[in-house]
Structures are given as C-alpha cells and as structure tokens.
mmCIF file of C-alpha atoms and ligand atoms in Angstrom:
data_model
loop_
_atom_site.group_PDB
_atom_site.id
_atom_site.type_symbol
_atom_site.label_atom_id
_atom_site.label_comp_id
_atom_site.label_asym_id
_atom_site.label_seq_id
_atom_site.Cartn_x
_atom_site.Cartn_y
_atom_site.Cartn_z
ATOM 1 C CA VAL A 1 -21.056 9.370 19.565
ATOM 2 C CA HIS A 2 -18.900 12.545 19.472
ATOM 3 C CA SER A 3 -17.279 13.157 16.142
ATOM 4 C CA LYS A 4 -13.690 13.371 17.274
ATOM 5 C CA GLY A 5 -13.506 10.129 19.252
ATOM 6 C CA ALA A 6 -15.555 8.074 16.664
ATOM 7 C CA ILE A 7 -12.642 6.531 14.733
ATOM 8 C CA TRP A 8 -10.673 5.947 17.871
ATOM 9 C CA ARG A 9 -13.540 4.212 19.516
ATOM 10 C CA CYS A 10 -14.023 2.112 16.506
ATOM 11 C CA GLN A 11 -10.356 0.871 16.495
ATOM 12 C CA ILE A 12 -10.832 0.108 20.301
ATOM 13 C CA LEU A 13 -13.915 -1.850 19.488
ATOM 14 C CA ILE A 14 -12.066 -3.794 16.745
ATOM 15 C CA LEU A 15 -9.281 -4.691 19.033
ATOM 16 C CA ASN A 16 -11.436 -5.670 21.823
ATOM 17 C CA ILE A 17 -13.578 -7.893 19.788
ATOM 18 C CA ILE A 18 -10.508 -9.583 18.243
ATOM 19 C CA TYR A 19 -9.217 -10.132 21.745
ATOM 20 C CA LEU A 20 -12.661 -11.909 22.737
ATOM 21 C CA MET A 21 -12.580 -13.975 19.702
ATOM 22 C CA GLN A 22 -8.965 -15.066 20.126
ATOM 23 C CA ASN A 23 -9.921 -16.359 23.613
ATOM 24 C CA LEU A 24 -12.349 -18.807 21.969
ATOM 25 C CA LYS A 25 -9.179 -20.705 20.643
ATOM 26 C CA SER A 26 -10.865 -22.192 17.494
ATOM 27 C CA LYS A 27 -9.233 -24.859 15.509
ATOM 28 C CA HIS A 28 -8.403 -22.419 12.649
ATOM 29 C CA TYR A 29 -7.054 -20.081 14.924
ATOM 30 C CA LYS A 30 -4.736 -18.107 12.826
ATOM 31 C CA LYS A 31 -7.020 -18.031 9.809
ATOM 32 C CA ASN A 32 -10.097 -16.877 11.902
ATOM 33 C CA ILE A 33 -8.255 -13.856 13.423
ATOM 34 C CA LEU A 34 -7.814 -12.538 9.916
ATOM 35 C CA VAL A 35 -11.432 -13.263 8.947
ATOM 36 C CA ILE A 36 -12.702 -11.837 12.166
ATOM 37 C CA HIS A 37 -10.445 -8.845 11.634
ATOM 38 C CA SER A 38 -11.990 -8.245 8.207
ATOM 39 C CA ASN A 39 -15.587 -8.673 9.477
ATOM 40 C CA LEU A 40 -15.000 -6.193 12.110
ATOM 41 C CA ALA A 41 -13.338 -3.782 9.905
ATOM 42 C CA SER A 42 -16.514 -3.938 7.582
ATOM 43 C CA SER A 43 -18.698 -3.096 10.554
ATOM 44 C CA CYS A 44 -16.436 -0.442 11.632
ATOM 45 C CA LYS A 45 -16.563 1.030 7.996
ATOM 46 C CA GLN A 46 -20.254 0.881 8.004
ATOM 47 C CA PHE A 47 -20.330 2.570 11.369
ATOM 48 C CA LEU A 48 -18.146 5.373 10.236
ATOM 49 C CA ILE A 49 -20.150 5.889 6.900
ATOM 50 C CA ASN A 50 -23.332 6.008 9.004
ATOM 51 C CA GLN A 51 -21.802 8.585 11.205
ATOM 52 C CA LYS A 52 -20.727 10.541 8.086
ATOM 53 C CA GLN A 53 -17.332 10.862 9.772
ATOM 54 C CA CYS A 54 -15.066 9.153 7.321
ATOM 55 C CA ASN A 55 -13.073 10.615 4.624
ATOM 56 C CA HIS A 56 -14.014 8.549 1.579
ATOM 57 C CA ASN A 57 -11.664 9.893 -0.956
ATOM 58 C CA MET A 58 -7.884 9.747 0.239
ATOM 59 C CA ASN A 59 -5.372 7.341 1.333
ATOM 60 C CA PHE A 60 -2.059 8.426 2.855
ATOM 61 C CA LEU A 61 0.933 6.499 3.620
ATOM 62 C CA ILE A 62 3.582 7.823 6.215
ATOM 63 C CA MET A 63 7.040 6.470 6.437
ATOM 64 C CA GLY A 64 10.262 7.272 8.250
ATOM 65 C CA PRO A 65 12.932 5.570 10.267
ATOM 66 C CA PRO A 66 12.178 4.303 13.842
ATOM 67 C CA GLY A 67 11.984 7.335 16.111
ATOM 68 C CA ALA A 68 11.047 9.812 13.405
ATOM 69 C CA GLY A 69 7.707 10.368 14.927
ATOM 70 C CA LYS A 70 5.562 9.011 12.059
ATOM 71 C CA GLY A 71 3.212 7.343 14.403
ATOM 72 C CA THR A 72 2.404 10.499 16.246
ATOM 73 C CA GLN A 73 1.944 12.462 13.036
ATOM 74 C CA ALA A 74 -0.224 9.647 11.594
ATOM 75 C CA LYS A 75 -2.592 9.874 14.727
ATOM 76 C CA ILE A 76 -2.845 13.709 14.251
ATOM 77 C CA LEU A 77 -3.562 13.413 10.553
ATOM 78 C CA ALA A 78 -6.090 10.727 11.156
ATOM 79 C CA GLU A 79 -8.096 12.900 13.672
ATOM 80 C CA LYS A 80 -7.706 15.852 11.387
ATOM 81 C CA TYR A 81 -8.928 14.247 8.097
ATOM 82 C CA ASN A 82 -11.119 11.442 9.695
ATOM 83 C CA PHE A 83 -8.982 8.675 8.340
ATOM 84 C CA MET A 84 -8.659 5.314 9.837
ATOM 85 C CA HIS A 85 -5.114 5.014 11.256
ATOM 86 C CA LEU A 86 -3.576 1.708 10.562
ATOM 87 C CA SER A 87 -0.288 1.160 12.372
ATOM 88 C CA THR A 88 1.084 -2.283 11.742
ATOM 89 C CA GLY A 89 3.425 -1.884 14.823
ATOM 90 C CA ASP A 90 0.383 -1.448 17.113
ATOM 91 C CA MET A 91 -1.442 -4.288 15.311
ATOM 92 C CA LEU A 92 1.555 -6.575 15.881
ATOM 93 C CA ARG A 93 1.898 -5.548 19.491
ATOM 94 C CA HIS A 94 -1.647 -6.185 20.050
ATOM 95 C CA GLU A 95 -1.231 -9.804 18.754
ATOM 96 C CA ILE A 96 1.700 -10.287 21.042
ATOM 97 C CA ASP A 97 -0.200 -9.055 24.099
ATOM 98 C CA ASN A 98 -2.943 -11.517 23.254
ATOM 99 C CA LYS A 99 -0.649 -14.326 22.551
ATOM 100 C CA SER A 100 -2.119 -15.206 19.261
ATOM 101 C CA ASP A 101 -0.116 -17.276 16.690
ATOM 102 C CA ILE A 102 0.693 -14.193 14.688
ATOM 103 C CA GLY A 103 1.787 -12.455 17.868
ATOM 104 C CA LEU A 104 3.908 -15.440 18.877
ATOM 105 C CA GLU A 105 5.622 -15.524 15.487
ATOM 106 C CA ALA A 106 6.111 -11.776 15.253
ATOM 107 C CA LYS A 107 7.491 -11.449 18.863
ATOM 108 C CA ASN A 108 10.863 -13.088 18.065
ATOM 109 C CA TYR A 109 11.560 -10.772 15.101
ATOM 110 C CA MET A 110 10.293 -7.630 16.714
ATOM 111 C CA ASN A 111 12.247 -8.148 20.006
ATOM 112 C CA GLN A 112 15.475 -8.401 17.959
ATOM 113 C CA GLY A 113 14.743 -5.402 15.777
ATOM 114 C CA PHE A 114 14.075 -7.415 12.671
ATOM 115 C CA LEU A 115 10.939 -7.150 10.349
ATOM 116 C CA VAL A 116 8.086 -9.639 10.496
ATOM 117 C CA PRO A 117 8.026 -11.652 7.287
ATOM 118 C CA ASP A 118 6.388 -10.017 4.386
ATOM 119 C CA ASP A 119 3.851 -12.667 3.748
ATOM 120 C CA VAL A 120 2.380 -12.261 7.338
ATOM 121 C CA LEU A 121 2.004 -8.552 6.835
ATOM 122 C CA LEU A 122 0.661 -8.755 3.345
ATOM 123 C CA SER A 123 -2.031 -11.185 4.562
ATOM 124 C CA ILE A 124 -3.139 -9.122 7.406
ATOM 125 C CA MET A 125 -3.160 -5.920 5.308
ATOM 126 C CA GLU A 126 -4.922 -7.541 2.253
ATOM 127 C CA ASN A 127 -7.758 -8.495 4.577
ATOM 128 C CA THR A 128 -7.855 -5.290 6.494
ATOM 129 C CA LEU A 129 -7.708 -2.977 3.377
ATOM 130 C CA THR A 130 -10.327 -4.980 1.545
ATOM 131 C CA SER A 131 -12.646 -4.642 4.435
ATOM 132 C CA LEU A 132 -12.037 -0.817 4.933
ATOM 133 C CA LYS A 133 -12.505 -0.048 1.158
ATOM 134 C CA GLY A 134 -14.463 3.202 0.918
ATOM 135 C CA ILE A 135 -13.028 4.898 3.902
ATOM 136 C CA GLY A 136 -9.738 7.034 3.901
ATOM 137 C CA ILE A 137 -6.875 5.432 5.533
ATOM 138 C CA ILE A 138 -3.498 6.323 6.816
ATOM 139 C CA LEU A 139 -0.944 3.583 6.682
ATOM 140 C CA ASP A 140 1.796 3.873 9.338
ATOM 141 C CA GLY A 141 4.612 1.326 9.128
ATOM 142 C CA PHE A 142 3.519 -0.453 6.060
ATOM 143 C CA PRO A 143 4.935 -0.991 3.481
ATOM 144 C CA ARG A 144 8.332 -1.354 4.915
ATOM 145 C CA THR A 145 10.008 -3.401 2.120
ATOM 146 C CA ILE A 146 9.851 -3.484 -1.635
ATOM 147 C CA PRO A 147 7.882 -6.712 -1.772
ATOM 148 C CA GLN A 148 5.415 -5.177 0.631
ATOM 149 C CA ALA A 149 5.100 -2.015 -1.512
ATOM 150 C CA GLU A 150 4.605 -4.203 -4.531
ATOM 151 C CA GLY A 151 2.027 -6.316 -2.752
ATOM 152 C CA LEU A 152 0.304 -3.039 -1.720
ATOM 153 C CA GLU A 153 0.121 -1.939 -5.252
ATOM 154 C CA ALA A 154 -1.439 -5.144 -6.296
ATOM 155 C CA ILE A 155 -4.030 -4.919 -3.360
ATOM 156 C CA PHE A 156 -4.780 -1.275 -4.344
ATOM 157 C CA GLN A 157 -5.081 -2.147 -7.943
ATOM 158 C CA LYS A 158 -7.568 -4.957 -7.132
ATOM 159 C CA LEU A 159 -9.636 -2.587 -4.966
ATOM 160 C CA ASP A 160 -9.453 0.265 -7.559
ATOM 161 C CA LEU A 161 -7.748 2.456 -4.937
ATOM 162 C CA GLN A 162 -4.871 4.883 -5.120
ATOM 163 C CA ILE A 163 -2.361 6.335 -2.741
ATOM 164 C CA ASP A 164 -2.709 10.023 -2.793
ATOM 165 C CA TYR A 165 0.093 11.117 -0.609
ATOM 166 C CA VAL A 166 3.304 9.451 0.543
ATOM 167 C CA ILE A 167 4.838 11.403 3.552
ATOM 168 C CA ASN A 168 8.354 10.689 4.398
ATOM 169 C CA VAL A 169 9.415 12.091 7.822
ATOM 170 C CA HIS A 170 13.276 12.496 7.652
ATOM 171 C CA VAL A 171 15.381 12.836 10.676
ATOM 172 C CA ASP A 172 19.247 12.400 11.000
ATOM 173 C CA GLU A 173 20.369 9.117 12.358
ATOM 174 C CA ASP A 174 22.209 10.640 15.499
ATOM 175 C CA ILE A 175 19.049 12.410 16.501
ATOM 176 C CA LEU A 176 16.935 9.327 16.050
ATOM 177 C CA ILE A 177 19.219 7.130 18.297
ATOM 178 C CA ASN A 178 19.188 9.873 21.019
ATOM 179 C CA ARG A 179 15.336 9.973 20.798
ATOM 180 C CA LEU A 180 14.921 6.301 20.918
ATOM 181 C CA THR A 181 17.298 5.890 23.827
ATOM 182 C CA ASN A 182 15.312 8.455 25.764
ATOM 183 C CA ARG A 183 12.094 6.733 24.710
ATOM 184 C CA ALA A 184 13.332 3.446 25.950
ATOM 185 C CA LYS A 185 13.447 4.790 29.512
ATOM 186 C CA ASN A 186 9.681 5.397 29.662
ATOM 187 C CA SER A 187 8.188 3.019 26.847
ATOM 188 C CA GLY A 188 8.566 -0.280 28.312
ATOM 189 C CA ARG A 189 8.649 -1.627 24.741
ATOM 190 C CA SER A 190 11.072 -4.616 24.487
ATOM 191 C CA ASP A 191 12.486 -3.547 21.217
ATOM 192 C CA ASP A 192 13.758 -0.314 22.680
ATOM 193 C CA ALA A 193 17.059 -1.875 24.135
ATOM 194 C CA GLU A 194 20.153 -0.179 22.677
ATOM 195 C CA GLU A 195 21.514 -2.917 20.475
ATOM 196 C CA VAL A 196 17.849 -3.456 19.196
ATOM 197 C CA ILE A 197 17.592 0.277 18.365
ATOM 198 C CA ILE A 198 20.767 0.032 16.399
ATOM 199 C CA ASN A 199 19.538 -3.054 14.551
ATOM 200 C CA ARG A 200 16.301 -1.382 13.689
ATOM 201 C CA GLN A 201 18.036 1.574 12.250
ATOM 202 C CA LYS A 202 20.301 -0.870 10.171
ATOM 203 C CA VAL A 203 17.179 -2.840 8.984
ATOM 204 C CA TYR A 204 15.463 0.492 8.016
ATOM 205 C CA SER A 205 18.518 1.479 5.940
ATOM 206 C CA GLU A 206 18.832 -1.833 4.147
ATOM 207 C CA LEU A 207 15.132 -2.822 3.588
ATOM 208 C CA THR A 208 12.962 0.414 4.098
ATOM 209 C CA GLU A 209 14.994 3.302 2.807
ATOM 210 C CA PRO A 210 14.833 1.853 -0.901
ATOM 211 C CA LEU A 211 11.053 2.775 -0.750
ATOM 212 C CA ILE A 212 12.143 6.472 -0.921
ATOM 213 C CA GLN A 213 13.106 5.684 -4.557
ATOM 214 C CA PHE A 214 10.080 3.439 -5.082
ATOM 215 C CA TYR A 215 7.679 6.347 -4.308
ATOM 216 C CA LYS A 216 9.832 9.104 -5.629
ATOM 217 C CA ASP A 217 7.140 10.541 -7.877
ATOM 218 C CA GLN A 218 4.675 10.938 -4.917
ATOM 219 C CA LEU A 219 7.049 11.491 -2.058
ATOM 220 C CA LEU A 220 6.610 14.486 0.222
ATOM 221 C CA THR A 221 9.668 14.761 2.427
ATOM 222 C CA ILE A 222 9.285 16.551 5.710
ATOM 223 C CA ASN A 223 11.833 17.605 8.087
ATOM 224 C CA GLY A 224 10.985 15.743 11.302
ATOM 225 C CA ASP A 225 13.357 17.570 13.514
ATOM 226 C CA GLY A 226 11.354 19.928 15.739
ATOM 227 C CA THR A 227 8.391 19.811 18.033
ATOM 228 C CA VAL A 228 5.330 17.714 17.212
ATOM 229 C CA GLU A 229 3.429 20.866 16.294
ATOM 230 C CA GLU A 230 6.179 22.135 14.013
ATOM 231 C CA VAL A 231 6.264 18.899 12.164
ATOM 232 C CA THR A 232 2.372 18.685 11.804
ATOM 233 C CA GLN A 233 2.541 22.229 10.402
ATOM 234 C CA ARG A 234 5.245 21.286 7.760
ATOM 235 C CA ILE A 235 3.076 18.279 6.632
ATOM 236 C CA LEU A 236 -0.047 20.409 6.454
ATOM 237 C CA GLU A 237 1.644 23.005 4.376
ATOM 238 C CA LYS A 238 2.809 20.550 1.866
ATOM 239 C CA ILE A 239 -0.483 18.677 1.566
ATOM 240 C CA GLN A 240 -2.921 21.650 1.521
HETATM 241 P P1 ADP B 301 9.106 1.867 14.749
HETATM 242 O O1 ADP B 301 8.738 2.640 13.609
HETATM 243 O O2 ADP B 301 9.526 2.766 15.951
HETATM 244 O O3 ADP B 301 10.133 0.779 14.316
HETATM 245 P P2 ADP B 301 6.637 0.387 14.727
HETATM 246 O O4 ADP B 301 5.631 0.265 15.923
HETATM 247 O O5 ADP B 301 6.127 0.960 13.448
HETATM 248 O O6 ADP B 301 7.817 1.117 15.385
HETATM 249 O O7 ADP B 301 7.208 -1.168 14.464
HETATM 250 C C1 ADP B 301 7.748 -1.917 15.534
HETATM 251 C C2 ADP B 301 8.260 -3.345 14.896
HETATM 252 O O8 ADP B 301 7.072 -3.942 14.297
HETATM 253 C C3 ADP B 301 9.221 -3.140 13.713
HETATM 254 O O9 ADP B 301 10.473 -3.165 14.336
HETATM 255 C C4 ADP B 301 8.940 -4.572 13.099
HETATM 256 O O10 ADP B 301 9.582 -5.604 13.717
HETATM 257 C C5 ADP B 301 7.450 -4.756 13.176
HETATM 258 N N1 ADP B 301 6.624 -4.245 12.002
HETATM 259 C C6 ADP B 301 5.987 -3.239 12.030
HETATM 260 N N2 ADP B 301 5.473 -3.026 10.726
HETATM 261 C C7 ADP B 301 6.115 -3.931 9.938
HETATM 262 C C8 ADP B 301 5.988 -4.223 8.596
HETATM 263 N N3 ADP B 301 5.199 -3.549 7.729
HETATM 264 N N4 ADP B 301 6.629 -5.267 8.043
HETATM 265 C C9 ADP B 301 7.487 -6.048 8.935
HETATM 266 N N5 ADP B 301 7.516 -5.727 10.250
HETATM 267 C C10 ADP B 301 6.911 -4.823 10.841
#
C-alpha cells in the first residue's frame, strides 16, 4: 500500500464493509452497525499501526460554521500528519445512503438543517473512538453542542486521551451564505437549499458557537477567508 493513500483506503474499507453488513439486516440492526463499526475500526487501527503510517500522539478537533471549509482543511491535515479523519457529516450521509436505522433517523434532521440528537452522535463516537484508541485522529463536525463536548471529554478521560489542538475556522456570515449558495448548485446535497442553509447558520450560532468559549484555553482561531492553500498555511503556522 502506498503511504499516502493508506488512511483513505482504510476509511473506504470500513465504509464498504459496514455497507455489506447492513445488507444482512440482522435483528439487532442498529446495535450491530455500531459494534461492526468498532470492530472494523480496530482492524483499521491495526492495519495503520502495522504500516507504521499512523500518528500515535495527537488528536485534533476542527470546528467552524457550515461553509467555513473545515472538512477540506481536515482532509489536508489528515493526509499531512497521518491522522484518521472522522467527519460526522460524512458518516451520517453514509448511513442515509445505506438506509440504515441511524440514517433514516438522521435524514429528517439533516434535511431541515437541524442537528441529529446528541445521544445518537455520542453513541457512534464512543464506539469509534474507543476502537481507534492509539492512532491520531482529526474530528471534523464533532462536537457540535456543549453536551457533545462534555460527552467527548468523558470519553477521552476514560480512554486516557487528550485533545491537542482545537482549530476554529472563522469566516464572516455573509461570505458563508454566498459560498453555500454556490456550493448548492453543484453539491447535490439535500441540506444545501437556501432556507436550510439559513437554518444551519442559525443552529450553528445557537448550539455550536458556545463551544468557542468551552475550548477557549486551547482554541486556535484561523481566518478562513482565502484560498484553500492560504488557509492551510495559516493553520500550519499556528500549530508548528
Ligand atoms: P456542514 O459543516 O456544512 O454543516 P457537515 O457535513 O459537517 O456539514 O454536517 C451536515 C449535517 O450533519 C449537519 O447539518 C447536521 O445535521 C449533521 N451532523 C453532523 N455532525 C453532527 C453532530 N456532531 N451532531 C449533530 N448533527 C450532526
């Protein structure tokens, strides 16, 4: 396996096997998905350790309003530092595509621009993080509320882990709405309709923005207005 693509391939492997297992439609459908998710994450972790391609020491968290470009930057950082990139938005969209119970529940919230309930996210993340213990991760889109952040703290404490950097990608709201409206033309994402975009910004201000205060001692705020490369450069300057 070529080093650059290893983490990415591993993620694809996990998603494919989850998809296959979901098709088995077991009795304990919802529970099994999470268990399978963890088992696969363990195999994936072992694979990365064997390949000596994982970063064992650091955990990043990247946050920012919808449209700030945090997902793009998270992918770049994951590649650069050999982290596992965990995007809760991608994980949930995958569940929706596969029509799993979690996906069916999440869909209604996501399509309207609301957050999926905290207990669903915390359960998914506890399993995933426990299984991935020992390899560096970058969390993208989680936590998104104070209860999620508190839950994450408890999970990390249990696992004897810590968050090393919290990156906050800041972009002014008018620029964000513009970006998202343009993205809507190409993305095909059902949560990119105009009223949903506005609702997502509102939900962000009410529920996610308070995390800036929650993480104030660790927060690295980055200006997200610029090209992808410029923003990456600003992040690297702060963390190196
Ligand atoms: P964006 O950052 O552009 O909103 P994401 O892909 O991160 O895009 O998230 C898309 C949607 O997935 C969110 O609007 C929300 O409905 C759901 N979602 C993702 N992460 C979480 C989370 N941690 N808690 C609750 N809902 C989430």
